[in-house]
Coordinates of C-alpha atoms in Angstrom, one line a residue:
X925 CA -58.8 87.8 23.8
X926 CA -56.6 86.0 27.0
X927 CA -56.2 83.0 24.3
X928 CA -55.9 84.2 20.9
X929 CA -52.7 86.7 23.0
X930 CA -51.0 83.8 24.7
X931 CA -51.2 82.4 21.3
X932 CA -49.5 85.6 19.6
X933 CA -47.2 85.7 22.2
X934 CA -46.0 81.7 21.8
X935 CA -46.1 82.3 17.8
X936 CA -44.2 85.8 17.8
X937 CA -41.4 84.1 19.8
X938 CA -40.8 81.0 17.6
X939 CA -41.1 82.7 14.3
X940 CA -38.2 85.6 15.4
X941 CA -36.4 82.6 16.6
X942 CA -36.6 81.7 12.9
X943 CA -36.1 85.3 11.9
X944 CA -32.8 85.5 14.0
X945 CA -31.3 82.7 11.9
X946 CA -32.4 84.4 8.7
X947 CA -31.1 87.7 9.6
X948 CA -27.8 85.8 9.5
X949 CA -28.0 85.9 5.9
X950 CA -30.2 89.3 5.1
X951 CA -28.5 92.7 5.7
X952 CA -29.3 94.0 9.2
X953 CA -30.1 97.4 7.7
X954 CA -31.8 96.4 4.6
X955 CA -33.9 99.3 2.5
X956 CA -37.6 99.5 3.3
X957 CA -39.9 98.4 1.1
X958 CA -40.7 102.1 0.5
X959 CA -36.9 103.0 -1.0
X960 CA -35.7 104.5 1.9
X961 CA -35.9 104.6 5.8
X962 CA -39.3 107.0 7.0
X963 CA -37.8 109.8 9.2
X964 CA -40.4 108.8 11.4
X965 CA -39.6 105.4 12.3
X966 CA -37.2 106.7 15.4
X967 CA -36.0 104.2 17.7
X968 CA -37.5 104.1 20.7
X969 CA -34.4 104.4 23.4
X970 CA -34.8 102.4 26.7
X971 CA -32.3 102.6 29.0
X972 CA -31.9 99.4 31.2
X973 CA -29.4 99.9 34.4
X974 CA -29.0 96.4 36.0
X975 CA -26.7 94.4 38.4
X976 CA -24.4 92.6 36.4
X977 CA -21.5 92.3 38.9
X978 CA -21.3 92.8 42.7
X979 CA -23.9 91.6 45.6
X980 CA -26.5 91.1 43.6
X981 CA -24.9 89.9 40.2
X982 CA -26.8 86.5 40.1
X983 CA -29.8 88.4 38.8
X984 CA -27.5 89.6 35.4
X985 CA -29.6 86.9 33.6
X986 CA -32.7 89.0 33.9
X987 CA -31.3 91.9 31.6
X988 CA -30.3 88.8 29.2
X989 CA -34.1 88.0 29.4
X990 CA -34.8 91.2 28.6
X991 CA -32.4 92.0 25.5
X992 CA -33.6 88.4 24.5
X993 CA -37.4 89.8 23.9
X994 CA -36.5 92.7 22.8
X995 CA -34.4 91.4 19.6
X996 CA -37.0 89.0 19.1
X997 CA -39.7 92.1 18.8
X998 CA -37.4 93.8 16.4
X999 CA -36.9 91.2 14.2
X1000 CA -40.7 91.1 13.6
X1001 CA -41.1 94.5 12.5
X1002 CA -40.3 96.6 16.2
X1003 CA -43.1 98.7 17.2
X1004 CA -45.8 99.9 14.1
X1005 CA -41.9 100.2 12.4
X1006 CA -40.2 101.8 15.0
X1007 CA -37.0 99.4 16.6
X1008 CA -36.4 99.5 20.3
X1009 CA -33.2 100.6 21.1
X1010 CA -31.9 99.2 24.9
X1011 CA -29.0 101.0 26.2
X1012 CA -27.6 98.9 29.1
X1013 CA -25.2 99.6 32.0
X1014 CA -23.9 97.7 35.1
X1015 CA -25.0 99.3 38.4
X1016 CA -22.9 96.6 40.5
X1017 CA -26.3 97.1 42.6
X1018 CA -24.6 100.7 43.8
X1019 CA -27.7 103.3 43.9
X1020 CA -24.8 105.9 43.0
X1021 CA -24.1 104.1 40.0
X1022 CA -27.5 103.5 39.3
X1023 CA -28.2 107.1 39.2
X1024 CA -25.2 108.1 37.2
X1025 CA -26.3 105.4 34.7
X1026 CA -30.4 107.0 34.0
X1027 CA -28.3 110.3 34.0
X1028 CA -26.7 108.6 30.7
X1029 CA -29.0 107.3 29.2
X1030 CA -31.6 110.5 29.8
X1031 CA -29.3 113.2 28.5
X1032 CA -26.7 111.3 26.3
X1033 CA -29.3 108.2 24.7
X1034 CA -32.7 110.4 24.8
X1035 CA -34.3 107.3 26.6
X1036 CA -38.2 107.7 27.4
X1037 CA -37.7 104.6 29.6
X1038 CA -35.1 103.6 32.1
X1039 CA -35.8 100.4 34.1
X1040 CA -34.1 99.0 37.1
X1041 CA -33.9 95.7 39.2
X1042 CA -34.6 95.9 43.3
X1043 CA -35.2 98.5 46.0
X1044 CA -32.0 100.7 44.9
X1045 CA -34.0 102.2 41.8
X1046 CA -35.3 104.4 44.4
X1047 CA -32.2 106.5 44.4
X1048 CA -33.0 107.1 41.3
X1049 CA -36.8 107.7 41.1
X1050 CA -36.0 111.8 41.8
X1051 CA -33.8 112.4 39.0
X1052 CA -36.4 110.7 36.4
X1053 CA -39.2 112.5 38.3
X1054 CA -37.5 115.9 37.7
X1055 CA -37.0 115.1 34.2
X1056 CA -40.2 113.6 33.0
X1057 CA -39.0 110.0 32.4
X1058 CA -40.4 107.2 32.8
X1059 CA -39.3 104.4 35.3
X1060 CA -39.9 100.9 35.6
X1061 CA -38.7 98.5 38.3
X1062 CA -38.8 94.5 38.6
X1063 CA -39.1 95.4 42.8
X1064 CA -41.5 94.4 45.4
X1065 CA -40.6 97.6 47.8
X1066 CA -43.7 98.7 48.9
X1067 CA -42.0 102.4 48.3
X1068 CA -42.3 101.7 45.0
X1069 CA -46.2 102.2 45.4
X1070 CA -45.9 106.0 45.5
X1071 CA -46.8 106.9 42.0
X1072 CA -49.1 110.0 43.4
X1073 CA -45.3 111.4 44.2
X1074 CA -43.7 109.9 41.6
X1075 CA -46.1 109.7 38.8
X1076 CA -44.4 108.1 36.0
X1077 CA -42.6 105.4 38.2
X1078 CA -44.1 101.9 38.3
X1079 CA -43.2 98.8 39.3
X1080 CA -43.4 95.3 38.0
X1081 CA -44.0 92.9 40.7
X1082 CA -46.4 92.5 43.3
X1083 CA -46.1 94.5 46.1
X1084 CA -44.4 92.2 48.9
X1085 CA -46.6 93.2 51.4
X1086 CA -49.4 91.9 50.0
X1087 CA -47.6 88.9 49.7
X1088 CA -46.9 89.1 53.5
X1089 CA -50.0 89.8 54.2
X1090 CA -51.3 86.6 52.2
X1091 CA -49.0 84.7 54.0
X1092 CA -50.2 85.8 57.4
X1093 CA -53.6 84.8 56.0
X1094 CA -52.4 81.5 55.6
X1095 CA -50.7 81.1 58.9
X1096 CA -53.8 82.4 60.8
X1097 CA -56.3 79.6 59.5
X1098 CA -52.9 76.6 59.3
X1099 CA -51.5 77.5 62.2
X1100 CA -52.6 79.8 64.4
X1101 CA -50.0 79.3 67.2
X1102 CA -47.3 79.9 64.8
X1103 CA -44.4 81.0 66.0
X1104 CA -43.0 82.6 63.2
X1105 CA -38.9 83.7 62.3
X1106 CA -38.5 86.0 59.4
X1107 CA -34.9 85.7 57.1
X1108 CA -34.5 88.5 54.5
X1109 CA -32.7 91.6 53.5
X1110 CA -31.7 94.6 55.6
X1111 CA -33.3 97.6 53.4
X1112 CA -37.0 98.3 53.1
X1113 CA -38.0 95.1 51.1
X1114 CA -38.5 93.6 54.6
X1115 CA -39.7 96.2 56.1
X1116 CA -42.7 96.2 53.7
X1117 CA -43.0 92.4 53.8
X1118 CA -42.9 92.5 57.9
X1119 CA -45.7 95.1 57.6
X1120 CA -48.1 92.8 55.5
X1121 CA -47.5 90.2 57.8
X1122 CA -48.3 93.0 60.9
X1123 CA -51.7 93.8 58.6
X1124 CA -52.6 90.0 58.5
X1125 CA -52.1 89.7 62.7
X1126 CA -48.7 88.1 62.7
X1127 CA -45.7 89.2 64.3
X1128 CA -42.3 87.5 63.8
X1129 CA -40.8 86.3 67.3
X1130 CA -37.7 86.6 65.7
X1131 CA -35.9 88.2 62.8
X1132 CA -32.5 88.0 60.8
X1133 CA -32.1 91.0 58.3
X1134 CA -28.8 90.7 56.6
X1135 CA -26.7 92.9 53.7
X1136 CA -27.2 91.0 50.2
X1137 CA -24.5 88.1 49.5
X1138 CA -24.6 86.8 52.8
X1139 CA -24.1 83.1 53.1
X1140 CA -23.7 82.2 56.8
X1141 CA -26.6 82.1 58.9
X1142 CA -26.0 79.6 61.6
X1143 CA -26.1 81.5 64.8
X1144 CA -29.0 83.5 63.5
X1145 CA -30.8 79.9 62.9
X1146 CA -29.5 79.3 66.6
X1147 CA -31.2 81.9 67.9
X1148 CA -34.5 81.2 65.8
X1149 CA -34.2 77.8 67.4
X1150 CA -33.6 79.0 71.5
X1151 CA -36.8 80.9 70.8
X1152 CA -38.7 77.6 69.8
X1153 CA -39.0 79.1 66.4
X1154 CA -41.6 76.3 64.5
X1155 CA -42.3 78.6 61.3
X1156 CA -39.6 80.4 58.7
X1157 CA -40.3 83.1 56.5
X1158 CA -37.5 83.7 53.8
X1159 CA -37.4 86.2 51.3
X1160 CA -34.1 86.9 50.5
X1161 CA -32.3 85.6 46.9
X1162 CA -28.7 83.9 46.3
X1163 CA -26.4 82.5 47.6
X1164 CA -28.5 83.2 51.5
X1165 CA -31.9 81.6 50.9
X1166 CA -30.1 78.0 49.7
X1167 CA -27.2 77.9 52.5
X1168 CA -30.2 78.6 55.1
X1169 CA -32.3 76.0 53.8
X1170 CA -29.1 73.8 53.2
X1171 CA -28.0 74.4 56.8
X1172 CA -31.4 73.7 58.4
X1173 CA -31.7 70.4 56.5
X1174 CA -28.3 69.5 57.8
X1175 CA -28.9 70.1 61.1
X1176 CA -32.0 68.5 61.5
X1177 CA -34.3 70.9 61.9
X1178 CA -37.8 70.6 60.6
X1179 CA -40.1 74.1 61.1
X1180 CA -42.6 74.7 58.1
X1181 CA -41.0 76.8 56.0
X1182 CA -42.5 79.5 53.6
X1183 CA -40.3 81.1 50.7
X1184 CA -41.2 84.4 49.1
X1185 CA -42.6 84.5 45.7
X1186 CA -39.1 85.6 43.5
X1187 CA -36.8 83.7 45.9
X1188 CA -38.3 80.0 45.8
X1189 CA -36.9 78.9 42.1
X1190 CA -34.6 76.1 41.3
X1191 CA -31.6 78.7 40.7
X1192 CA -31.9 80.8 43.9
X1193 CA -33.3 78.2 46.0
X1194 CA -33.7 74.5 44.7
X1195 CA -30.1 73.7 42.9
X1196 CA -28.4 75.7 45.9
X1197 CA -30.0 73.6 48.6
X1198 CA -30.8 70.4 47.0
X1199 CA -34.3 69.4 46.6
X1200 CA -34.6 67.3 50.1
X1201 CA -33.9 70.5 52.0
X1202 CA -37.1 72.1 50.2
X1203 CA -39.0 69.4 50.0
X1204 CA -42.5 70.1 52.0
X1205 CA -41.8 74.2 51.8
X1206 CA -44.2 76.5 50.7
X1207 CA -44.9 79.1 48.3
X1208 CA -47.4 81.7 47.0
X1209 CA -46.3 81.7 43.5
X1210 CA -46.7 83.8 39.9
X1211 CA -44.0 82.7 37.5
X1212 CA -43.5 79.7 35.6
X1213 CA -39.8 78.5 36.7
X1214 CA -38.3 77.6 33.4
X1215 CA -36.3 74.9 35.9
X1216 CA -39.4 73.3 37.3
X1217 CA -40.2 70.3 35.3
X1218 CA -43.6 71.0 35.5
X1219 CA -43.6 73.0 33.0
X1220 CA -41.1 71.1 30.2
X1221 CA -44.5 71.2 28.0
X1222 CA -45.8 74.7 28.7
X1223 CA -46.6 76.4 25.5
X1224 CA -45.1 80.2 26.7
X1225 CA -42.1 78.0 28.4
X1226 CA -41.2 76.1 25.1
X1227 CA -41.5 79.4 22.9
X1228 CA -39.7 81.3 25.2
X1229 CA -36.8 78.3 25.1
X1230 CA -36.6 79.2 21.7
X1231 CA -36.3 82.3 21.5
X1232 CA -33.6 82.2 24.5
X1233 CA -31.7 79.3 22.3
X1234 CA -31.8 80.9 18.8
X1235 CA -29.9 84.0 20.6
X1236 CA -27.5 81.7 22.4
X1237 CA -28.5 82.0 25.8
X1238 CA -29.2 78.4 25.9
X1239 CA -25.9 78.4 29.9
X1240 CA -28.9 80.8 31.4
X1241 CA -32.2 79.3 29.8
X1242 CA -33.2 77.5 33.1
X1243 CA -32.4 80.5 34.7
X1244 CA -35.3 81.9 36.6
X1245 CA -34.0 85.5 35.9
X1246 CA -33.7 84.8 32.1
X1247 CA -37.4 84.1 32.1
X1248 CA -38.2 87.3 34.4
X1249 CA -36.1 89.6 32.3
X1250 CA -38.2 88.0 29.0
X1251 CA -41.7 88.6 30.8
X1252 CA -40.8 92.4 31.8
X1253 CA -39.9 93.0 27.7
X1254 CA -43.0 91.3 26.7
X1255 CA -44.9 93.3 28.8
X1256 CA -42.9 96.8 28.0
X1257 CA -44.0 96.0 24.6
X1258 CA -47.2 95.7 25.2
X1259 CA -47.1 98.9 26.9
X1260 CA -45.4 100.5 23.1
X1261 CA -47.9 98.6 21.2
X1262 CA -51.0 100.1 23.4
X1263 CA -49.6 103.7 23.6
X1264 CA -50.9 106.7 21.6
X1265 CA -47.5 107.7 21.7
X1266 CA -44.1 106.8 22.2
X1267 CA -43.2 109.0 25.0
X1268 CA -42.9 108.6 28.8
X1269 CA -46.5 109.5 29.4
X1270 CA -48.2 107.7 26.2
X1271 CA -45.5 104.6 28.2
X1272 CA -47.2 105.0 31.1
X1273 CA -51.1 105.2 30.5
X1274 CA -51.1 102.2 28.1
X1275 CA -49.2 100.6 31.4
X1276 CA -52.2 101.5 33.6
X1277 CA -54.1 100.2 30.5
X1278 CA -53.8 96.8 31.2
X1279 CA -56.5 93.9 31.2
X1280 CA -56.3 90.5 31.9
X1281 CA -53.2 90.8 30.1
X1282 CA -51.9 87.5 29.2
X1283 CA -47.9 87.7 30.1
X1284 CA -45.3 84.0 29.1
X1285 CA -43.5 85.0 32.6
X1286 CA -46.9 83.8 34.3
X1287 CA -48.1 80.7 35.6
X1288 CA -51.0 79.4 33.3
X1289 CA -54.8 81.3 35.0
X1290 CA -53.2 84.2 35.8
X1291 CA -52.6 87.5 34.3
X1292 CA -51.9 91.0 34.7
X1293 CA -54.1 94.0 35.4
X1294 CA -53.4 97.8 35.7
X1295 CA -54.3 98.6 39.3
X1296 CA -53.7 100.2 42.4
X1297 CA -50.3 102.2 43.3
X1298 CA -49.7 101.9 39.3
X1299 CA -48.8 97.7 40.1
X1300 CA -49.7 94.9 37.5
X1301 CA -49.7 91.9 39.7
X1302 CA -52.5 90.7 42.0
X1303 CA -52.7 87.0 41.6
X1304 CA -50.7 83.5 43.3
X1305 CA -51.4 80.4 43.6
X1306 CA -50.3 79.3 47.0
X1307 CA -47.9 75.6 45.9
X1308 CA -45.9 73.5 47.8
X1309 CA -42.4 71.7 46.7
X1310 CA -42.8 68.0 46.6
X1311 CA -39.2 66.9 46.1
X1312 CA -39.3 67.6 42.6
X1313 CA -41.6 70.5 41.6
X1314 CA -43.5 73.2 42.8
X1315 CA -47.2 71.9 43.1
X1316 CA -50.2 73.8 43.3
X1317 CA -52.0 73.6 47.0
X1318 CA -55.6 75.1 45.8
X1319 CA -57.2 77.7 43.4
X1320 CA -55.3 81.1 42.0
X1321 CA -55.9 83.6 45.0
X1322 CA -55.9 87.6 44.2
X1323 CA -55.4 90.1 46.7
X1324 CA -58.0 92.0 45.3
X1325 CA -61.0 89.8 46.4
X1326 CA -58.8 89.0 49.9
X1327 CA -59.5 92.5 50.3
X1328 CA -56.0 93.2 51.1
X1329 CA -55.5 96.2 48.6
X1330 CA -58.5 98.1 47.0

C-alpha cells in the first residue's frame, strides 16, 4: 500500500503537470460528460490565511506549495468530482489579521477548512472552535496539542518538544557534559522546545529568545561564549538562523551546533550562511529539501518539480517552503479523499485516519500516522551536513518507540 501510494502520488503529479498544459487549450468550465454540472458536486471551500508580507514573509512560498497541489488535484477530476476551492489572504504574521481573515473565509466563503502557518493560528483557534470549523496549522507549538479543548484543530508538524526532547537524547549519550546555548524565537515555540529538552535532562546554560526578522546576534553569541558555551541549539528561520551561523563561522568559533528540523534547509539556513559555516552541524530531519542535492533523483522530488514548473513556480522550486506548502495539500487531500463527508468533522476523522501514509514532503522510510494530541508526525532521521548535503547519521528514529509520547 506505502508503494503502490508514493507511486500515485509521483504519477498524479506529472500527468496534471500535463493536464495544466492542456487546459490551455480546453475550456476551464467545460460541460460534464453528463450534459450538465450535478448540483452536487459543490466546491469544497478552504480558507488558507498565510504570511505573505511582514516578519515572517519568507515562508509566502509555502501557500505557493500549497495552491500548486491543489490545482494539480483539480485538474485530475478534484475530489470524487467535487473542485477544491482555496480562498487565500495575507496575515503579515499579525494574529489580528489572522483572525479577521478565518472570520472571512467562515461567514463570507463557507470554508469547512481554514489553515494557518506558525504559533499565531492560536489566536485564531477560538473563533473556529466556536463555529465548528476545522483548523489546520503547519506549527510545532506544543499548544497546538490541545485538541481535547479544541477538537477540530490539528496541527501538521511534529510537536517541537519532541524534537527537543530527541535532541536532549542525543546530547546525553554524545556529550554528556554539554554545555548547551539555545537560539530561537521569543513566543511559545521555544518554550515548548526548552521543555523537551528539560524532559530529556538538559538545561540550556544560556538562552537568546528574539522577535522574528532579527538578524544581529553578536553580543548574544558573546555572551554564549563568556559562559564557555561548547553546544548551540537553533530553531529559529530567516534571515536569524543564517547571520548566526554566518557570524560564528566568521569569528572562529567552533561549538557543535544542532539546527531544528524546519529551520536547517538550504533557503533558511544553507544559501544564507554558506555551506562552510554548516558544515559538521546537525539535524533530526523529516523533509526532503528540494535544494539538497541529494535528492536531484528522488522520485516525489522530480514529480513535485514538475508539477511546481508546469504552474510556473519554477523562482521558488528549490524553495524549502514551496515543497512544505505541496506536502500539507497532498495530505489535506488525502484527508477529502478518506472522509465520509466533506465537512469539518468528516475533515477531521479521516485526518486521525491516517496509516503509514506515504506523503512527497517526506524523506524516503518515513511516513505519517494519526496519533497522539491529533499530530501526524513521529519520525527523523538524525543527519549531519557535510559541506554539501544533509547526510543521514543512523536509522529513522520515532518518538513513539523513544517513549517520549505515548
Amino acid at each position: 500500500m506505502k508503494t503502490s501510494r508514493r507511486a500515485a502520488l509521483a504519477s498524479l503529479a506529472l500527468l496534471s503537470a500535463a493536464a495544466l498544459t492542456l487546459s490551455a487549450c480546453t475550456a476551464r468550465n467545460a460541460t460534464p460528460a453528463d450534459g450538465g454540472e450535478s448540483e452536487d458536486a459543490a466546491p469544497i471551500v478552504i480558507g488558507a490565511s498565510w504570511p505573505q508580507s511582514g516578519p515572517l514573509g519568507a515562508v509566502a512560498p509555502g501557500l505557493t506549495g500549497l495552491e500548486t497541489y491543489i490545482d494539480m488535484t483539480n485538474e485530475a477530476g478534484g475530489i470524487d468530482g467535487h473542485p477544491i476551492e482555496l480562498v487565500t489572504a495575507d496575515d503579515a504574521y499579525d494574529p489580528a489579521r489572522l483572525v479577521e481573515n478565518e472570520r472571512k473565509f467562515v461567514e463570507k466563503d463557507g470554508a469547512v477548512l481554514v489553515v494557518n502557518f506558525g504559533g499565531i493560528s492560536i489566536a485564531g483557534r477560538d473563533y473556529l472552535n466556536q463555529n465548528g470549523v476545522a483548523g489546520i496549522s503547519m506549527a510545532g507549538n506544543s499548544p497546538l496539542s490541545d485538541i481535547e479543548g479544541f477538537p477540530l484543530q490539528r496541527a501538521f508538524w511534529s510537536d517541537v518538544s519532541w524534537e527537543g526532547h530527541l535532541q536532549a537524547n542525543w546530547l546525553k549519550a554524545e556529550k554528556p557534559d554539554a554545555a548547551v546555548g539555545y537560539i530561537g524565537f521569543n513566543n511559545d515555540l521555544s518554550e515548548s522546545q526548552l521543555a523537551g529538552l528539560k524532559a530529556g535532562g538538559v538545561e540550556p546554560v544560556e538562552t537568546a529568545l528574539v522577535a522574528p526578522g532579527t538578524a544581529d546576534l553578536s553580543a548574544q553569541i558573546s555572551q554564549f561564549q563568556a559562559a564557555a558555551v561548547d553546544t548551540v541549539i537553533i530553531n529559529i528561520g530567516a534571515p536569524t538562523v543564517g547571520a548566526v551561523l554566518a557570524y560564528i563561522h566568521q569569528i572562529g568559533w567552533e561549538p557543535t551546533i544542532i539546527l531544528g528540523s524546519t529551520t536547517s534547509d538550504f533557503t533558511t539556513a544553507i544559501h544564507q550562511a554558506g555551506g562552510d559555516a554548516v558544515e559538521g552541524a546537525y539535524a533530526f530531519k523529516t523533509f526532503i529539501d528540494p535544494a539538497d542535492p541529494r535528492f536531484a533523483e528522488d522520485p516525489d522530488y522530480l514529480a513535485y518539480a514538475a508539477a511546481v514548473t508546469e504552474a510556473g513556480h519554477e523562482d521558488v522550486l528549490g524553495d524549502a517552503m514551496t515543497i512544505q506548502g505541496y506536502g500539507l495539500g497532498a495530505a489535506i487531500v488525502a484527508a477529502l479523499e478518506g472522509a465520509d463527508s466533506y465537512d469539518s468533522e468528516g475533515i477531521i476523522a479521516a485526518w486521525d485516519s491516517f496509516s503509514e501514509l506515504e506523503n512527497p514532503l517526506l524523506v524516503p522510510g518515513i511516513v505519517y500516522d494519526s496519533g497522539p494530541h491529533g499530530r501526524i508526525a513521529f519520525q527523523f532521521e538524525f543527519s549531519r551536513f557535510d559541506g554539501t548535503s544533509w547526510l543521514p547519521e543512523g536509522e529513522i528514529v520515532d518518538v513513539r518507540d523513544e517513549g517520549i509520547v505515548e
